[in-house]
Coordinates of N, CA, C and O in Angstrom, one line a residue:
M1131 N 130.3 53.7 92.5 CA 129.6 54.7 93.3 C 130.1 54.5 94.7 O 130.0 53.4 95.3
A1132 N 130.5 55.6 95.3 CA 130.9 55.5 96.7 C 129.7 55.4 97.7 O 128.7 56.0 97.4
T1133 N 129.9 54.7 98.7 CA 128.8 54.6 99.7 C 129.0 55.7 100.7 O 130.1 56.1 101.0
M1134 N 127.9 56.0 101.4 CA 127.9 57.0 102.4 C 127.6 56.4 103.8 O 126.8 55.5 103.8
T1135 N 128.2 56.9 104.8 CA 127.8 56.5 106.1 C 126.5 57.1 106.5 O 126.1 58.1 105.9
A1136 N 125.9 56.6 107.6 CA 124.7 57.2 108.1 C 124.8 58.7 108.5 O 124.0 59.5 108.2
D1137 N 126.0 59.0 109.1 CA 126.3 60.4 109.4 C 126.4 61.3 108.2 O 125.9 62.4 108.2
E1138 N 127.0 60.8 107.2 CA 127.1 61.5 105.9 C 125.8 61.8 105.3 O 125.5 62.9 104.8
R1139 N 124.9 60.7 105.3 CA 123.5 60.9 104.7 C 122.7 61.9 105.5 O 122.0 62.7 105.0
R1140 N 122.8 61.9 106.9 CA 122.1 62.8 107.7 C 122.6 64.3 107.4 O 121.8 65.2 107.3
E1141 N 123.9 64.4 107.3 CA 124.5 65.8 107.0 C 124.0 66.2 105.6 O 123.7 67.4 105.5
L1142 N 124.0 65.4 104.7 CA 123.5 65.7 103.3 C 122.0 66.2 103.4 O 121.7 67.2 102.8
E1143 N 121.2 65.5 104.1 CA 119.8 65.8 104.3 C 119.6 67.1 105.0 O 118.8 68.0 104.7
R1144 N 120.5 67.3 106.0 CA 120.4 68.6 106.8 C 120.7 69.8 105.9 O 120.0 70.8 106.0
R1145 N 121.7 69.6 105.1 CA 122.1 70.7 104.2 C 121.1 70.9 103.1 O 120.8 72.1 102.7
R1146 N 120.5 69.8 102.6 CA 119.5 69.9 101.6 C 118.3 70.7 102.0 O 117.7 71.4 101.2
Y1147 N 117.8 70.6 103.2 CA 116.6 71.3 103.7 C 117.0 72.3 104.8 O 116.3 72.4 105.8
N1148 N 118.0 73.1 104.6 CA 118.3 74.1 105.5 C 118.0 75.5 104.9 O 118.6 75.9 104.0
A1149 N 116.9 76.1 105.4 CA 116.4 77.3 104.7 C 117.4 78.4 104.7 O 117.2 79.4 104.0
F1150 N 118.5 78.4 105.5 CA 119.5 79.4 105.5 C 120.4 79.2 104.3 O 121.2 80.1 104.0
L1151 N 120.4 78.1 103.6 CA 121.3 77.9 102.5 C 120.6 78.3 101.2 O 119.4 78.0 101.0
A1152 N 121.3 78.9 100.3 CA 120.8 79.5 99.1 C 120.1 78.5 98.2 O 119.0 78.8 97.6
G1153 N 120.6 77.3 98.2 CA 120.0 76.3 97.3 C 118.8 75.5 97.9 O 118.4 74.5 97.2
C1154 N 118.4 75.8 99.0 CA 117.4 75.0 99.7 C 116.0 75.2 99.1 O 115.6 76.3 98.8
P1155 N 115.3 74.1 98.8 CA 113.9 74.2 98.3 C 113.0 75.0 99.2 O 112.0 75.5 98.7
G1156 N 113.3 75.1 100.4 CA 112.5 75.8 101.4 C 112.4 77.3 101.1 O 111.4 77.9 101.4
H1157 N 113.4 77.9 100.4 CA 113.3 79.3 100.1 C 112.1 79.6 99.3 O 111.4 80.6 99.5
E1158 N 111.9 78.8 98.3 CA 110.7 79.0 97.4 C 109.4 79.0 98.1 O 108.5 79.8 97.9
L1159 N 109.3 78.0 99.0 CA 108.1 77.8 99.7 C 107.9 78.9 100.7 O 106.8 79.5 100.9
L1160 N 109.0 79.4 101.4 CA 108.9 80.5 102.3 C 108.4 81.8 101.6 O 107.6 82.5 102.1
A1161 N 109.0 82.0 100.4 CA 108.6 83.2 99.6 C 107.1 83.1 99.3 O 106.4 84.1 99.4
A1162 N 106.6 81.9 98.9 CA 105.2 81.8 98.6 C 104.3 82.0 99.8 O 103.3 82.7 99.7
L1163 N 104.7 81.5 100.9 CA 103.9 81.6 102.1 C 103.9 83.0 102.7 O 103.0 83.3 103.5
S1164 N 104.9 83.8 102.4 CA 104.9 85.1 102.9 C 104.2 86.1 102.0 O 104.1 87.3 102.3
D1165 N 103.6 85.7 100.9 CA 102.9 86.5 99.9 C 101.6 86.9 100.6 O 100.8 86.1 101.1
K1166 N 101.3 88.2 100.6 CA 100.1 88.7 101.3 C 98.8 88.2 100.7 O 97.9 87.9 101.4
W1167 N 98.8 88.0 99.4 CA 97.5 87.6 98.8 C 97.3 86.1 99.1 O 96.2 85.7 99.4
L1168 N 98.3 85.3 99.2 CA 98.2 83.9 99.6 C 97.7 83.8 101.0 O 96.8 83.1 101.3
T1169 N 98.3 84.6 101.9 CA 97.8 84.6 103.3 C 96.4 85.0 103.4 O 95.6 84.4 104.1
L1170 N 95.9 86.0 102.7 CA 94.6 86.5 102.8 C 93.6 85.5 102.2 O 92.5 85.3 102.8
V1171 N 93.9 84.8 101.1 CA 93.1 83.8 100.5 C 92.9 82.6 101.4 O 91.8 82.1 101.6
V1172 N 94.0 82.1 101.9 CA 94.0 81.0 102.8 C 93.1 81.3 104.1 O 92.3 80.6 104.5
S1173 N 93.3 82.5 104.6 CA 92.5 83.0 105.7 C 91.0 83.0 105.4 O 90.1 82.6 106.1
A1174 N 90.7 83.5 104.2 CA 89.3 83.6 103.7 C 88.7 82.3 103.6 O 87.5 82.1 103.8
L1175 N 89.4 81.3 103.2 CA 88.9 79.9 103.0 C 88.8 79.1 104.3 O 88.4 78.0 104.3
A1176 N 89.3 79.7 105.4 CA 89.4 78.9 106.7 C 88.0 78.4 107.1 O 87.9 77.4 107.7
D1177 N 86.9 79.2 106.8 CA 85.6 78.8 107.3 C 84.8 77.9 106.3 O 83.7 77.6 106.6
G1178 N 85.4 77.6 105.2 CA 84.8 76.7 104.2 C 84.9 77.2 102.8 O 85.5 78.3 102.6
P1179 N 84.4 76.5 101.9 CA 84.6 76.8 100.5 C 83.9 78.1 100.1 O 82.9 78.5 100.6
L1180 N 84.5 78.7 99.1 CA 84.0 80.0 98.5 C 84.1 80.0 97.0 O 85.0 79.4 96.5
R1181 N 83.2 80.7 96.4 CA 83.3 80.9 94.9 C 84.3 82.1 94.7 O 84.6 82.9 95.6
H1182 N 84.8 82.2 93.5 CA 85.7 83.2 93.1 C 85.1 84.6 93.4 O 85.8 85.5 94.0
S1183 N 83.9 84.8 93.1 CA 83.3 86.2 93.4 C 83.2 86.4 94.9 O 83.4 87.6 95.3
E1184 N 83.0 85.4 95.7 CA 82.9 85.6 97.1 C 84.3 85.9 97.7 O 84.5 86.7 98.6
L1185 N 85.3 85.2 97.1 CA 86.7 85.5 97.5 C 87.1 86.9 97.1 O 87.7 87.6 97.9
A1186 N 86.6 87.4 96.0 CA 87.0 88.7 95.5 C 86.4 89.8 96.4 O 87.0 90.8 96.7
R1187 N 85.2 89.5 97.0 CA 84.6 90.5 97.9 C 85.3 90.4 99.3 O 85.4 91.4 99.9
T1188 N 85.7 89.2 99.7 CA 86.3 89.0 101.0 C 87.7 89.6 101.0 O 88.1 90.2 102.0
V1189 N 88.5 89.3 99.9 CA 89.9 89.7 99.9 C 89.9 91.1 99.2 O 90.2 91.2 98.0
A1190 N 89.7 92.1 99.9 CA 89.6 93.5 99.4 C 90.9 93.9 98.8 O 92.0 93.7 99.4
G1191 N 90.9 94.5 97.6 CA 92.1 95.1 97.0 C 92.8 94.1 96.0 O 93.6 94.6 95.3
A1192 N 92.4 92.9 96.0 CA 93.0 91.9 95.1 C 92.3 92.1 93.7 O 91.0 92.0 93.7
S1193 N 93.0 92.3 92.7 CA 92.4 92.4 91.3 C 92.0 90.9 90.9 O 92.4 90.0 91.5
Q1194 N 91.1 90.8 90.0 CA 90.7 89.5 89.5 C 91.9 88.7 89.0 O 92.0 87.5 89.3
K1195 N 92.8 89.4 88.3 CA 94.0 88.7 87.8 C 94.9 88.2 89.0 O 95.3 87.0 89.0
M1196 N 95.1 89.0 90.0 CA 95.9 88.6 91.1 C 95.2 87.5 91.9 O 95.9 86.5 92.3
L1197 N 93.9 87.5 92.1 CA 93.2 86.5 92.8 C 93.3 85.2 92.0 O 93.5 84.1 92.6
T1198 N 93.1 85.2 90.7 CA 93.2 84.0 89.9 C 94.6 83.4 90.0 O 94.8 82.2 90.1
Q1199 N 95.6 84.3 89.9 CA 97.0 83.8 89.9 C 97.3 83.1 91.3 O 97.9 82.1 91.4
T1200 N 96.8 83.8 92.4 CA 97.0 83.2 93.7 C 96.3 81.9 93.9 O 96.9 81.0 94.4
L1201 N 95.1 81.8 93.4 CA 94.3 80.5 93.5 C 95.0 79.4 92.7 O 95.1 78.3 93.2
R1202 N 95.5 79.7 91.6 CA 96.3 78.7 90.8 C 97.5 78.3 91.5 O 97.8 77.1 91.5
K1203 N 98.2 79.2 92.1 CA 99.4 78.9 92.8 C 99.1 78.0 94.0 O 99.8 77.0 94.3
L1204 N 98.1 78.3 94.8 CA 97.6 77.5 95.9 C 97.2 76.1 95.5 O 97.5 75.2 96.2
E1205 N 96.5 76.1 94.4 CA 96.1 74.8 93.9 C 97.3 73.9 93.4 O 97.4 72.7 93.8
R1206 N 98.2 74.6 92.8 CA 99.4 73.9 92.3 C 100.2 73.3 93.5 O 100.8 72.2 93.5
D1207 N 100.3 74.1 94.6 CA 101.1 73.7 95.8 C 100.3 72.8 96.7 O 100.8 72.3 97.7
G1208 N 99.1 72.4 96.3 CA 98.3 71.5 97.1 C 97.6 72.0 98.3 O 97.2 71.3 99.2
L1209 N 97.5 73.3 98.4 CA 96.9 74.0 99.6 C 95.4 74.2 99.4 O 94.6 74.3 100.3
V1210 N 95.0 74.3 98.1 CA 93.6 74.6 97.8 C 93.1 73.6 96.7 O 93.9 73.2 95.8
S1211 N 91.9 73.2 96.8 CA 91.3 72.4 95.7 C 90.2 73.2 95.0 O 89.6 74.0 95.6
R1212 N 90.0 72.9 93.8 CA 89.0 73.6 92.9 C 88.0 72.6 92.5 O 88.4 71.5 91.9
S1213 N 86.8 72.8 92.7 CA 85.7 71.9 92.2 C 84.8 72.7 91.3 O 84.3 73.8 91.6
V1214 N 84.5 72.1 90.2 CA 83.6 72.6 89.2 C 82.3 71.8 89.2 O 82.3 70.6 89.1
T1215 N 81.2 72.5 89.3 CA 79.8 71.9 89.3 C 79.2 72.3 88.0 O 79.1 73.5 87.7
A1216 N 78.8 71.3 87.2 CA 78.2 71.6 85.9 C 76.8 72.2 86.1 O 75.9 71.7 86.7
S1217 N 76.8 73.4 85.6 CA 75.5 74.2 85.7 C 75.7 75.3 84.7 O 76.8 75.5 84.1
V1218 N 74.7 76.1 84.5 CA 74.8 77.3 83.6 C 74.5 78.5 84.5 O 73.4 78.7 84.9
P1219 N 75.5 79.4 84.7 CA 76.9 79.2 84.4 C 77.6 78.1 85.3 O 77.0 77.8 86.4
A1220 N 78.7 77.6 84.9 CA 79.4 76.6 85.8 C 79.7 77.2 87.1 O 80.1 78.4 87.2
R1221 N 79.6 76.4 88.1 CA 79.9 76.9 89.5 C 81.3 76.3 89.9 O 81.5 75.1 89.8
V1222 N 82.2 77.2 90.3 CA 83.5 76.8 90.7 C 83.7 77.2 92.2 O 83.5 78.4 92.6
D1223 N 84.0 76.2 93.0 CA 84.3 76.5 94.4 C 85.7 76.2 94.8 O 86.3 75.2 94.2
Y1224 N 86.3 76.9 95.7 CA 87.6 76.7 96.2 C 87.6 76.4 97.7 O 86.8 77.0 98.4
R1225 N 88.3 75.4 98.1 CA 88.4 75.0 99.5 C 89.8 74.6 99.8 O 90.6 74.2 99.0
L1226 N 90.1 74.7 101.1 CA 91.4 74.3 101.6 C 91.5 72.8 101.6 O 90.5 72.1 101.9
T1227 N 92.6 72.3 101.2 CA 92.9 70.9 101.4 C 93.4 70.6 102.8 O 93.6 71.6 103.6
P1228 N 93.5 69.4 103.2 CA 94.1 69.1 104.5 C 95.5 69.8 104.7 O 95.8 70.3 105.8
L1229 N 96.3 69.8 103.7 CA 97.6 70.5 103.8 C 97.4 72.0 104.0 O 98.0 72.6 104.8
G1230 N 96.4 72.6 103.3 CA 96.1 74.0 103.5 C 95.6 74.3 104.9 O 95.9 75.3 105.5
E1231 N 94.7 73.4 105.4 CA 94.2 73.5 106.7 C 95.3 73.5 107.8 O 95.2 74.1 108.8
S1232 N 96.4 72.7 107.5 CA 97.4 72.6 108.5 C 98.2 73.9 108.6 O 98.9 74.1 109.6
L1233 N 98.1 74.8 107.7 CA 98.7 76.1 107.7 C 98.0 77.1 108.6 O 98.6 78.0 109.1
L1234 N 96.7 76.8 108.8 CA 95.9 77.8 109.6 C 96.4 78.1 111.0 O 96.4 79.3 111.3
P1235 N 96.8 77.2 111.8 CA 97.3 77.6 113.1 C 98.5 78.5 113.1 O 98.6 79.4 113.9
V1236 N 99.3 78.3 112.1 CA 100.5 79.2 112.0 C 100.0 80.6 111.6 O 100.5 81.6 112.1
Q1237 N 99.2 80.7 110.6 CA 98.6 82.0 110.2 C 97.9 82.7 111.3 O 98.0 83.9 111.5
R1238 N 97.1 81.9 112.0 CA 96.3 82.5 113.1 C 97.3 83.1 114.2 O 97.0 84.1 114.8
A1239 N 98.4 82.4 114.5 CA 99.3 82.8 115.5 C 100.0 84.1 115.0 O 100.2 85.1 115.8
I1240 N 100.4 84.2 113.7 CA 101.0 85.4 113.2 C 100.0 86.6 113.2 O 100.4 87.7 113.6
K1241 N 98.8 86.3 112.8 CA 97.7 87.3 112.9 C 97.5 87.9 114.3 O 97.5 89.1 114.5
A1242 N 97.5 87.0 115.3 CA 97.3 87.4 116.7 C 98.5 88.2 117.1 O 98.3 89.2 117.8
W1243 N 99.7 87.8 116.8 CA 100.9 88.5 117.1 C 100.8 89.9 116.5 O 101.1 90.9 117.2
A1244 N 100.5 90.0 115.3 CA 100.4 91.3 114.6 C 99.4 92.2 115.3 O 99.7 93.4 115.5
E1245 N 98.2 91.7 115.6 CA 97.2 92.5 116.2 C 97.6 92.9 117.6 O 97.3 94.0 118.1
T1246 N 98.3 92.1 118.3 CA 98.8 92.4 119.7 C 99.9 93.5 119.7 O 100.0 94.3 120.5
H1247 N 100.8 93.4 118.7 CA 102.0 94.3 118.7 C 102.0 95.4 117.7 O 103.0 96.1 117.5
I1248 N 100.9 95.6 117.0 CA 100.9 96.7 115.9 C 101.2 98.1 116.5 O 101.9 98.9 115.9
G1249 N 100.7 98.3 117.7 CA 101.0 99.6 118.3 C 102.5 99.8 118.6 O 103.1 100.9 118.3
E1250 N 103.1 98.8 119.1 CA 104.6 98.8 119.3 C 105.4 99.0 118.0 O 106.4 99.7 118.0
V1251 N 104.9 98.4 116.9 CA 105.6 98.5 115.6 C 105.4 99.9 115.1 O 106.4 100.5 114.6
H1252 N 104.2 100.5 115.2 CA 104.0 101.9 114.8 C 104.9 102.8 115.6 O 105.5 103.7 115.0
S1253 N 105.0 102.6 116.9 CA 105.9 103.5 117.7 C 107.3 103.4 117.3 O 108.0 104.4 117.2
A1254 N 107.8 102.1 117.0 CA 109.2 101.9 116.6 C 109.4 102.6 115.3 O 110.5 103.2 115.1
R1255 N 108.4 102.5 114.4 CA 108.6 103.2 113.1 C 108.7 104.7 113.2 O 109.5 105.3 112.6
E1256 N 107.9 105.3 114.1 CA 107.9 106.7 114.3 C 109.2 107.1 114.9 O 109.8 108.1 114.5
R1257 N 109.8 106.4 115.9 CA 111.1 106.7 116.5 C 112.2 106.6 115.4 O 113.0 107.5 115.3
Y1258 N 112.1 105.6 114.6 CA 113.1 105.4 113.6 C 113.1 106.5 112.6 O 114.1 107.1 112.2
D1259 N 111.9 106.9 112.1 CA 111.7 108.0 111.1 C 112.1 109.3 111.7 O 112.8 110.1 111.0
A1260 N 111.9 109.5 113.0 CA 112.2 110.8 113.6 C 113.7 110.9 113.8 O 114.3 112.0 113.9
S1261 N 114.4 109.7 113.9 CA 115.9 109.8 114.1 C 116.6 110.1 112.9 O 117.8 110.4 113.0
G1262 N 116.0 110.1 111.8 CA 116.7 110.4 110.5 C 117.6 109.3 110.0 O 118.4 109.6 109.2
A1263 N 117.4 108.2 110.5 CA 118.3 107.0 110.1 C 118.1 106.6 108.7 O 117.1 106.8 108.1

């Protein structure tokens, strides 16, 4: 087995986690984080744990199936934890993990940017559509 220099190891690591490269594991995570349902669920859980029915009311437009799939994805990725309390019926609560909470500042910044610039985006869309491009 050939040994690598420190520079070669650094280059290998740089290529391994370069989101611009097709084989980068970051592609999958970026795709997941850009999912609108994931974004809405994480935002809904920002103020504390919620039950599935509370999330369904908060995240308008998400079907029960989509909400369940999103919660499972978030739990699998370590962003949300699920706790079951034995009762009749069983109580299931979802909450952000510390990893999920670390995503909130990024999401809040994107939300603030969107709210600040939505008028400009609408204007740009109108200009583009009117140009016939």
